[in-house]
Coordinates of C-alpha atoms in Angstrom, one line a residue:
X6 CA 23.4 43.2 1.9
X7 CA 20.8 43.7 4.8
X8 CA 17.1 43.1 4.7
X9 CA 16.7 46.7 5.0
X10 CA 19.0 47.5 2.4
X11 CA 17.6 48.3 -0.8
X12 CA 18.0 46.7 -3.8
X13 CA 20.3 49.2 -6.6
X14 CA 18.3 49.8 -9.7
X15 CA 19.1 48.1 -13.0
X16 CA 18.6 49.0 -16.3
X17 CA 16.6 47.1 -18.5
X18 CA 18.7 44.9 -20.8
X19 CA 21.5 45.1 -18.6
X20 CA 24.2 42.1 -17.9
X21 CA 26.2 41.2 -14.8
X22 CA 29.4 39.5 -14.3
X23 CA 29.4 36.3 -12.1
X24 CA 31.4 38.4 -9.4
X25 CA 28.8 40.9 -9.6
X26 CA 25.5 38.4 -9.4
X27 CA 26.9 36.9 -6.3
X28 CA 27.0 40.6 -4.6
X29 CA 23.1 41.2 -5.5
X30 CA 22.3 37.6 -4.0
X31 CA 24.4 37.5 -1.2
X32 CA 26.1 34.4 -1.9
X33 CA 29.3 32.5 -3.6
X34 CA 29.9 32.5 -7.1
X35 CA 29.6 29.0 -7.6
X36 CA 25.8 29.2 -5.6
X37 CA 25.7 31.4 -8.6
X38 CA 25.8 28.3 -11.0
X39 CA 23.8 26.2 -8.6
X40 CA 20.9 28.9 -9.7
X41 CA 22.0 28.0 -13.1
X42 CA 21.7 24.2 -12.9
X43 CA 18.4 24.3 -11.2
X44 CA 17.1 26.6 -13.8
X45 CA 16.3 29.5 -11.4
X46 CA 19.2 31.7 -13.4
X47 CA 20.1 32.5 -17.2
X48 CA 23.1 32.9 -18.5
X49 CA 25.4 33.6 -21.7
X50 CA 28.6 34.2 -22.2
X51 CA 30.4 37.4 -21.7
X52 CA 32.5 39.3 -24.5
X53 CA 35.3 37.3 -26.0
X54 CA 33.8 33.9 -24.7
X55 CA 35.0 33.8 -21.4
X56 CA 33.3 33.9 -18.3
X57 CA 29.5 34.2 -17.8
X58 CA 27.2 37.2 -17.7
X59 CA 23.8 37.3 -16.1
X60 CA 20.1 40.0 -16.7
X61 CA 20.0 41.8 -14.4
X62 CA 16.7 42.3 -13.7
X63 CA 16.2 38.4 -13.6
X64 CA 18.7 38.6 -10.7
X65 CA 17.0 41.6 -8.9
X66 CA 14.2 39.3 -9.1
X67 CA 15.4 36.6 -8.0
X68 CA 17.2 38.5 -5.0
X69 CA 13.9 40.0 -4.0
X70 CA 12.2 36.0 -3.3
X71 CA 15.3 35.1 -1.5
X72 CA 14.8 38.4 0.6
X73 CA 11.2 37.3 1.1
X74 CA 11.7 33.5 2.1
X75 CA 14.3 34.9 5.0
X76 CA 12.1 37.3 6.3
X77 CA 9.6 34.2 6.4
X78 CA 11.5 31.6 7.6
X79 CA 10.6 30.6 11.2
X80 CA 13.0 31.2 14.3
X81 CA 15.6 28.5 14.5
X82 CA 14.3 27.8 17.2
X83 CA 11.1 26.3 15.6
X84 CA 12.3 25.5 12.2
X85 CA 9.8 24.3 10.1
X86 CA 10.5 22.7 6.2
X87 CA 7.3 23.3 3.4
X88 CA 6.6 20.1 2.1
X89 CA 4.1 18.7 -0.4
X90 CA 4.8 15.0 0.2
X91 CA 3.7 13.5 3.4
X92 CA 0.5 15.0 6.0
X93 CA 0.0 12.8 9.1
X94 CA -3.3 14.5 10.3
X95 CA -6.0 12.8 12.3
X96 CA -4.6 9.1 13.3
X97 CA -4.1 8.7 9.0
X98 CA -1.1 9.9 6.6
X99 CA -1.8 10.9 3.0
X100 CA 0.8 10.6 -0.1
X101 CA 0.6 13.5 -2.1
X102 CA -3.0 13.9 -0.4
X103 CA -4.0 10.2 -1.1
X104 CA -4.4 8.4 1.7
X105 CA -1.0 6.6 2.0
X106 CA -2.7 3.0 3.2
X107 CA -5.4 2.5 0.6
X108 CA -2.8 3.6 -2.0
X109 CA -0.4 0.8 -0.6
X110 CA -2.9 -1.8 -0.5
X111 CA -3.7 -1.2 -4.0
X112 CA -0.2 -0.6 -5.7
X113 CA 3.7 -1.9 -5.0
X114 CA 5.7 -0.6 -3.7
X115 CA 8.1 1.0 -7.0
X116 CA 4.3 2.6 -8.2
X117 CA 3.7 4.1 -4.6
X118 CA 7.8 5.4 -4.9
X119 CA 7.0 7.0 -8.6
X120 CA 3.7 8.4 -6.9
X121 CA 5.8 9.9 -4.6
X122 CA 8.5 11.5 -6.5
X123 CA 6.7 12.3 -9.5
X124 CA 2.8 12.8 -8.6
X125 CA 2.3 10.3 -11.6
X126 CA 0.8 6.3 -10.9
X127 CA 2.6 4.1 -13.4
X128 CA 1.4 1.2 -13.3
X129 CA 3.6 -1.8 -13.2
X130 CA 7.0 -0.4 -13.0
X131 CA 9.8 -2.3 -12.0
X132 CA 13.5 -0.8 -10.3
X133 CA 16.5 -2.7 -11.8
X134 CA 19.7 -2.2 -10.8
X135 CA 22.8 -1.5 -13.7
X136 CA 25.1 -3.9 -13.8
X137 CA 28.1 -1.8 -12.9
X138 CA 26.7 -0.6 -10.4
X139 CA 25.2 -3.4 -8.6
X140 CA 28.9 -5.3 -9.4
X141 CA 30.4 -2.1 -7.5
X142 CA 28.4 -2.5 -4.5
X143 CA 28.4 -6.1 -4.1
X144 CA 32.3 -6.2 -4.1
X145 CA 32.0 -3.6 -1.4
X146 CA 29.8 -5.2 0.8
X147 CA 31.6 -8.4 0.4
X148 CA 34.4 -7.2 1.9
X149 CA 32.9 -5.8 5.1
X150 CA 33.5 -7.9 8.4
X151 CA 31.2 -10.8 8.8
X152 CA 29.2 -9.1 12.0
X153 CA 28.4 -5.7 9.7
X154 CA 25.3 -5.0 10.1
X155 CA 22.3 -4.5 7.6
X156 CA 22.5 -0.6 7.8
X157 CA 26.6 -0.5 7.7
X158 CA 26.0 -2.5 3.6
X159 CA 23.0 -0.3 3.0
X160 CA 25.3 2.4 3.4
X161 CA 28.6 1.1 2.2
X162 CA 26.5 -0.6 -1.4
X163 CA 25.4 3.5 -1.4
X164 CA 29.2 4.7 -1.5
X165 CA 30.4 2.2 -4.0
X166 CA 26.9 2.9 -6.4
X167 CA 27.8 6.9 -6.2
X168 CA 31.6 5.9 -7.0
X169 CA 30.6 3.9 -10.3
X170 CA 28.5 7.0 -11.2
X171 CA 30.2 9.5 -13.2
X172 CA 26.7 11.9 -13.5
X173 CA 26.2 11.4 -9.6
X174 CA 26.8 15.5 -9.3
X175 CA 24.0 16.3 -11.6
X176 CA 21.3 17.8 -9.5
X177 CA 18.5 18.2 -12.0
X178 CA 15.2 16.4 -11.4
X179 CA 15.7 13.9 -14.5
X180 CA 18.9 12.5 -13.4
X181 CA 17.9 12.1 -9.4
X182 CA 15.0 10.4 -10.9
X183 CA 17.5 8.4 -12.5
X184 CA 19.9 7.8 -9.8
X185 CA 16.9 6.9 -7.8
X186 CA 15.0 4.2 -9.9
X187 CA 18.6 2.5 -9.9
X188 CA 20.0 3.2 -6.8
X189 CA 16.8 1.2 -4.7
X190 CA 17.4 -2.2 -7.0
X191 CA 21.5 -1.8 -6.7
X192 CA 21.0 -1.5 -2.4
X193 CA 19.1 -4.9 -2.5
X194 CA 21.2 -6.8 -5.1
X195 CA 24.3 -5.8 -3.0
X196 CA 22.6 -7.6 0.2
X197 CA 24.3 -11.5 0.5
X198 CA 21.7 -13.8 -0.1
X199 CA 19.6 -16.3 2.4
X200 CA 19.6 -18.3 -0.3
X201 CA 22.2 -19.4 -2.9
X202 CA 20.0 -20.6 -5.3
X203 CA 18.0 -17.8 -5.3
X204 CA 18.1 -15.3 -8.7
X205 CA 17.5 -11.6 -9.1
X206 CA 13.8 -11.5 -11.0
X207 CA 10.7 -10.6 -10.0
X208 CA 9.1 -7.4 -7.9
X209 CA 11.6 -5.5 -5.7
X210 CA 9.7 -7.5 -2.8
X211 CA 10.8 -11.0 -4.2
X212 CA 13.9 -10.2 -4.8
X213 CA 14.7 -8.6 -1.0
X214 CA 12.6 -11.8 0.6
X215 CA 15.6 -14.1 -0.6
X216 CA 18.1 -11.8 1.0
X217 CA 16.2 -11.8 4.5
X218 CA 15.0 -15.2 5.0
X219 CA 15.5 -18.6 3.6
X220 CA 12.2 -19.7 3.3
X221 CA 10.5 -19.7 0.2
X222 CA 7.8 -16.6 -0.1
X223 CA 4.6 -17.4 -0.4
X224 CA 2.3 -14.9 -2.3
X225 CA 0.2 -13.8 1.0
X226 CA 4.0 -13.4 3.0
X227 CA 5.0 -11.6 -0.1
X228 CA 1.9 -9.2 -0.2
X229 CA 2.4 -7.9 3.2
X230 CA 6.3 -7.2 2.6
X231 CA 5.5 -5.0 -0.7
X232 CA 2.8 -3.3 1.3
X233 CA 5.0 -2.7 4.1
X234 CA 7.5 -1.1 2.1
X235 CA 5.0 0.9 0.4
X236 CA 3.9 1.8 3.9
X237 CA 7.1 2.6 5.4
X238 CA 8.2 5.1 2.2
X239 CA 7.6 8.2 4.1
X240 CA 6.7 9.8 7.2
X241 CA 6.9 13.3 7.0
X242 CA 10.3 14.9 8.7
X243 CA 11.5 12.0 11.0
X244 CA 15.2 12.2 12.1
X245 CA 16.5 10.5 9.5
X246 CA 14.8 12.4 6.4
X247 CA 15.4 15.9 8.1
X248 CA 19.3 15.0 8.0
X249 CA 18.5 13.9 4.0
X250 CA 17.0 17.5 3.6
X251 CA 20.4 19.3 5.6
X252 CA 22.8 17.0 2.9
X253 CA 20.6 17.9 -0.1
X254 CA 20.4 21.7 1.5
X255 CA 24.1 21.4 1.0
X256 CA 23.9 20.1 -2.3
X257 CA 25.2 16.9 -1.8
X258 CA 24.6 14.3 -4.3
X259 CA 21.5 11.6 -3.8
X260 CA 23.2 8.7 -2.8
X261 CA 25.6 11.3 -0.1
X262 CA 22.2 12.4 1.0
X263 CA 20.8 8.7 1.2
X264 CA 24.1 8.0 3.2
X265 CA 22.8 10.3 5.7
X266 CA 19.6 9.1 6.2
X267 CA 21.1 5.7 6.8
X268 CA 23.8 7.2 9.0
X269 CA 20.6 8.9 11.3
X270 CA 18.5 5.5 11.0
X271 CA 20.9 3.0 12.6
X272 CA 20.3 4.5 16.1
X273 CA 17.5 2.1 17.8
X274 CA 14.8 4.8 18.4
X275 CA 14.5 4.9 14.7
X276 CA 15.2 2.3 12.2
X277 CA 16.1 -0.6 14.4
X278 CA 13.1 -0.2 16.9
X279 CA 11.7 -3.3 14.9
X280 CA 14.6 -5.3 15.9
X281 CA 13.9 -4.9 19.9
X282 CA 10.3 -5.8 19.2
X283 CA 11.0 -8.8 17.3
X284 CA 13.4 -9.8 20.5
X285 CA 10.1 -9.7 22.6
X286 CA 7.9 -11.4 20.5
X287 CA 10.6 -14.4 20.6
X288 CA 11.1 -13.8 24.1
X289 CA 6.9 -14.0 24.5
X290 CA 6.5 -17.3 22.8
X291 CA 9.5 -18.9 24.5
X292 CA 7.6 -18.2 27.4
X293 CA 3.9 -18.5 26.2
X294 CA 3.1 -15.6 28.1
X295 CA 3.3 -11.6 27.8
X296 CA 3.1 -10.7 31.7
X297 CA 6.7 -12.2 32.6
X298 CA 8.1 -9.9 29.0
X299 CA 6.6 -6.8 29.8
X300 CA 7.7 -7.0 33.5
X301 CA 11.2 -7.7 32.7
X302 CA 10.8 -4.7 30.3
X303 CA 9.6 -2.1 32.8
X304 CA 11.7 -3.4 35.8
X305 CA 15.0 -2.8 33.6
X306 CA 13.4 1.1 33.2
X307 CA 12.8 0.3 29.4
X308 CA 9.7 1.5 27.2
X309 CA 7.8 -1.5 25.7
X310 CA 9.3 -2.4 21.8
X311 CA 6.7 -2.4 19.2
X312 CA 3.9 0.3 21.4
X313 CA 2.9 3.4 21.0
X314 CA 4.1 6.8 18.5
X315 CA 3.8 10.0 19.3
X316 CA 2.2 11.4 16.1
X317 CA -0.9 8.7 16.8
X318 CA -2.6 9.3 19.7
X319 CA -4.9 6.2 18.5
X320 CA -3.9 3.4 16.0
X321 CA -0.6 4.0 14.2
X322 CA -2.5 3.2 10.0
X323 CA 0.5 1.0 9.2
X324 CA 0.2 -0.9 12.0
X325 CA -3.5 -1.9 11.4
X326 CA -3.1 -2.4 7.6
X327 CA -0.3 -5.0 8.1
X328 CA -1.8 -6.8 10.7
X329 CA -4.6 -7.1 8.8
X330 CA -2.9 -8.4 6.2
X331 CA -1.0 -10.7 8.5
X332 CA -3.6 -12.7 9.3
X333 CA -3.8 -14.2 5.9
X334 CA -0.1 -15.4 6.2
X335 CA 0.3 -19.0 6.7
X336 CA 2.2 -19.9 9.9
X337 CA 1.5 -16.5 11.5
X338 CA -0.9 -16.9 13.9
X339 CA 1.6 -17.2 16.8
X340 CA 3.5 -14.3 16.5
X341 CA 0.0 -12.3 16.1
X342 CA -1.4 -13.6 19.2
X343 CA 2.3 -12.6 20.8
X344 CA 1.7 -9.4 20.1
X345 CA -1.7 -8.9 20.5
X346 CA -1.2 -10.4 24.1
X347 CA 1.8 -7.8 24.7
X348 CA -0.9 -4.8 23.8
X349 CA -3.5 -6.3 26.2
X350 CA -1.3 -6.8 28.7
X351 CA 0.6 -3.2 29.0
X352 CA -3.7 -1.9 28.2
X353 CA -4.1 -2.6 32.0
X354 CA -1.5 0.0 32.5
X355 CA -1.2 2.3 29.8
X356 CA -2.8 3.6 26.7
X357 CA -1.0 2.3 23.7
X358 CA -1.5 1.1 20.8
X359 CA 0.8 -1.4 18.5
X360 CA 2.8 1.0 16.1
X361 CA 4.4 -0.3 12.7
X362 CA 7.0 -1.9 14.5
X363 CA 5.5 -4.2 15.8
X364 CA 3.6 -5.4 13.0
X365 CA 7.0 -5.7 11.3
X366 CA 7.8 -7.8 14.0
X367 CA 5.0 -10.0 13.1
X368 CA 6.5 -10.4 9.9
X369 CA 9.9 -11.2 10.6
X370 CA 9.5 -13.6 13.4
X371 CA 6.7 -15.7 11.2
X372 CA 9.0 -15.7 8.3
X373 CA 12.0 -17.1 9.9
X374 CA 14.0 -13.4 9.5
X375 CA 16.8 -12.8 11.5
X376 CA 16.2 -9.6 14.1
X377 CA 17.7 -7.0 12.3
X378 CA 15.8 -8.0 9.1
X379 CA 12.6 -4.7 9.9
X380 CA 15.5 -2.6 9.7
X381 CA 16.4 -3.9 6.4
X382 CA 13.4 -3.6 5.3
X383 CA 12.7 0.1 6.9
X384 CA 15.9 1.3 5.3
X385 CA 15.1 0.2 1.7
X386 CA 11.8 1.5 2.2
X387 CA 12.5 5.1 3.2
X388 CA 15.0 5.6 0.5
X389 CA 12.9 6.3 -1.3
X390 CA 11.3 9.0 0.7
X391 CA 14.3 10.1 1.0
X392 CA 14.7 10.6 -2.3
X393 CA 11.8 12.7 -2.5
X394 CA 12.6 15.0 0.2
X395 CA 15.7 15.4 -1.5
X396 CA 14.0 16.1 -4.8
X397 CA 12.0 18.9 -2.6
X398 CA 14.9 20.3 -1.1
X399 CA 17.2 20.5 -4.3
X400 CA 14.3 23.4 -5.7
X401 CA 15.1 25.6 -2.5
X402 CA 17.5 28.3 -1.5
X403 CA 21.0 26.4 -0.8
X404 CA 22.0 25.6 2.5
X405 CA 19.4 27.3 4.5
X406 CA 19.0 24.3 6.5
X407 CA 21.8 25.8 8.8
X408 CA 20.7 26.7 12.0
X409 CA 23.0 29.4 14.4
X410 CA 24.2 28.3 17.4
X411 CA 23.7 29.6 21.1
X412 CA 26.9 29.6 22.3
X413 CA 26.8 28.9 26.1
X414 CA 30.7 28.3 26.8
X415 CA 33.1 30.9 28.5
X416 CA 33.2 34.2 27.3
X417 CA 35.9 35.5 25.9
X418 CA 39.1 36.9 26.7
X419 CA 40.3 33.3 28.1
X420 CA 43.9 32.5 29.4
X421 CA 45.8 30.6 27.1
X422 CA 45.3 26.8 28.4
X423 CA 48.4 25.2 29.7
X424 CA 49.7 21.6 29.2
X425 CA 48.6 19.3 31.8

């Protein structure tokens, strides 16, 4: 059916077949069910007890939104995606309208997560991860190749968590909340430890400390990690959520639609930007200086790590929370002045300012973590964003994240290519 089509004319009282519902809509029987699931359809069964029958005027009506949000949707060429999570507006982002720093610096990071998905503060709540399920996921990571990297066991624990889940296909909000509170806990427990003698207890932030660093946590180191991850939860559509929202458009499952965030976030624009800055930070107090760092930088045609974000024309928030925080940690003050002598020194130059990276960097390098540890820590972090988005996107018309293609290629009628 066309947009300018009308819509037939039911009778009040009167029940459709399956077959028939997905002609009015437009779509596939089994979409028909996905209505059904999400609660945006009612149905009983039809004579005899077999198959399903649907009102008919809830379906017109239901027809006649889906008419409206395609005559609203923007071009694909500007696709836009309504959300009521994240605003980045004015150098500051806001959670649900609160402004996403002073919330972190006031609650951890699982009450930020809950804040997130819910719109409900509960105050000390703690992730744990199923037994099962953490077992699952461990055993997988284990057997990955000793060089795997922290995103390839985020992603492979995710796999093994969704196979010990039986309910994983049920979309409704209660069991995504569900998979969710379990599915953060289960990525961490399936890291290897830094530490044997380290046990799984305490915050989320304790227990992923032991997995990136053997150093003991001390509580101001441990304050800026569970701020950090309460930072780093969400940030509006970057690349890695927008492929979340296509996988949940799709109705894929939470932890698929985590894989793909994970799968978008190992690229080093993204997730592992904080690796290439902690590099430099190294490389800067290896060589107590900034000026030799940066030129090497620019002369090999690369942007400096850790600088600049093109959403904050001025400070990037996260950035100045956690260095903030920093200065409170014990053995930081090197890697600070590191970084604040990289800033002043590409000031002369340019006009950028330290982004989150960079203070991550901060972290990492004063806690004795390995380079790849941000990522880590960025990855665990925007899960659950991720989970949120896809919480958003489950409530919306199925897969109209699907953009049409401008086919530039040869036009047809083409010769038959021949073997070479």
């Amino acid at each position: 059916m066309t947009d300018q089509e009308p819509m037939r004319q039911v009778d009040e009282g009167q029940r459709l077949t399956t077959r028939e519902t997905a002609e009015l809509l437009g779509v596939k029987p089994e979409t028909v069910y996905a209505y059904v699931s999400r609660g945006q359809l009612s149905s009983r069964r039809g004579p005899g007890g077999r198959g399903s029958t649907f009102d008919a005027q809830e379906v017109e009506s239901l027809a006649g939104r889906n008419r409206r949000e395609r005559v609203a949707t923007p071009s694909t060429a500007d696709l836009s995606v309504r959300t009521r999570i994240t605003l980045i507006e004015k150098d500051r982002y806001y959670y649900r309208g609160v402004d996403a720093a002073e919330l972190a610096a006031r609650h951890s990071y699982e009450e930020v997560a809950e804040w997130l998905w819910t719109g409900v503060l509960r105050p000390g709540i703690a992730f744990t991860a199923p037994k099962a399920s953490g077992r699952a996921a461990r055993r997988a990571v284990d057997a990955l190749p000793e060089l795997s990297g922290p995103t390839d066991r985020l992603r492979v624990a995710a796999i093994a968590a969704a196979a010990a889940d039986p309910l994983r296909f049920d979309l409704s909000e209660t069991a995504v909340l569900g998979t969710a509170r379990t599915l953060i806990p289960t990525l961490v427990a399936a890291l290897p430890p830094a530490r044997q003698t380290h046990r799984d207890e305490g915050s989320l932030a304790r227990r992923l400390w032991a997995r990136l660093t053997g150093r003991p946590a001390d509580d101001a180191s441990l304050r800026v990690l569970d701020t950090a991850l309460a930072l780093l939860v969400d940030h509006d559509l970057a690349a890695s959520t927008l492929a979340v929202r296509v996988a949940a458009s799709a109705r894929a499952h939470a932890y698929a639609a985590v894989s793909a965030g994970l799968g978008v976030l190992e690229g080093p624009l993204h997730g592992a930007a904080s690796g290439l800055a902690h590099r430099m930070l190294l490389d800067v107090l290896d060589r107590g200086n900034a000026a030799p760092v940066v030129a090497d930088e620019l002369r090999a045609g690369r942007r400096i790590p850790g600088l600049g974000h093109r959403l904050y024309p001025g400070d990037d928030p996260r950035a100045r929370a956690l260095f903030t925080l920093l200065e409170d940690v014990p053995g930081a003050t090197p890697a600070l002045a590191a970084a604040q002598d990289v800033v002043t020194t590409t000031a002369r130059h340019t006009d950028l300012h330290a982004n989150v990276d960079l203070a991550l960097s901060v972290l990492t390098v004063s806690s004795g973590m390995p380079a790849e540890a941000g990522e880590t820590i960025f990855a665990v972090a925007r899960t659950a964003g991720w989970i949120a988005h896809a919480l958003e996107e489950y409530q919306e018309r199925p897969l109209r994240m699907r953009p049409s293609g401008q086919y530039v290629g040869p036009r047809p009628p083409q010769p038959l290519p021949h073997a070479g």
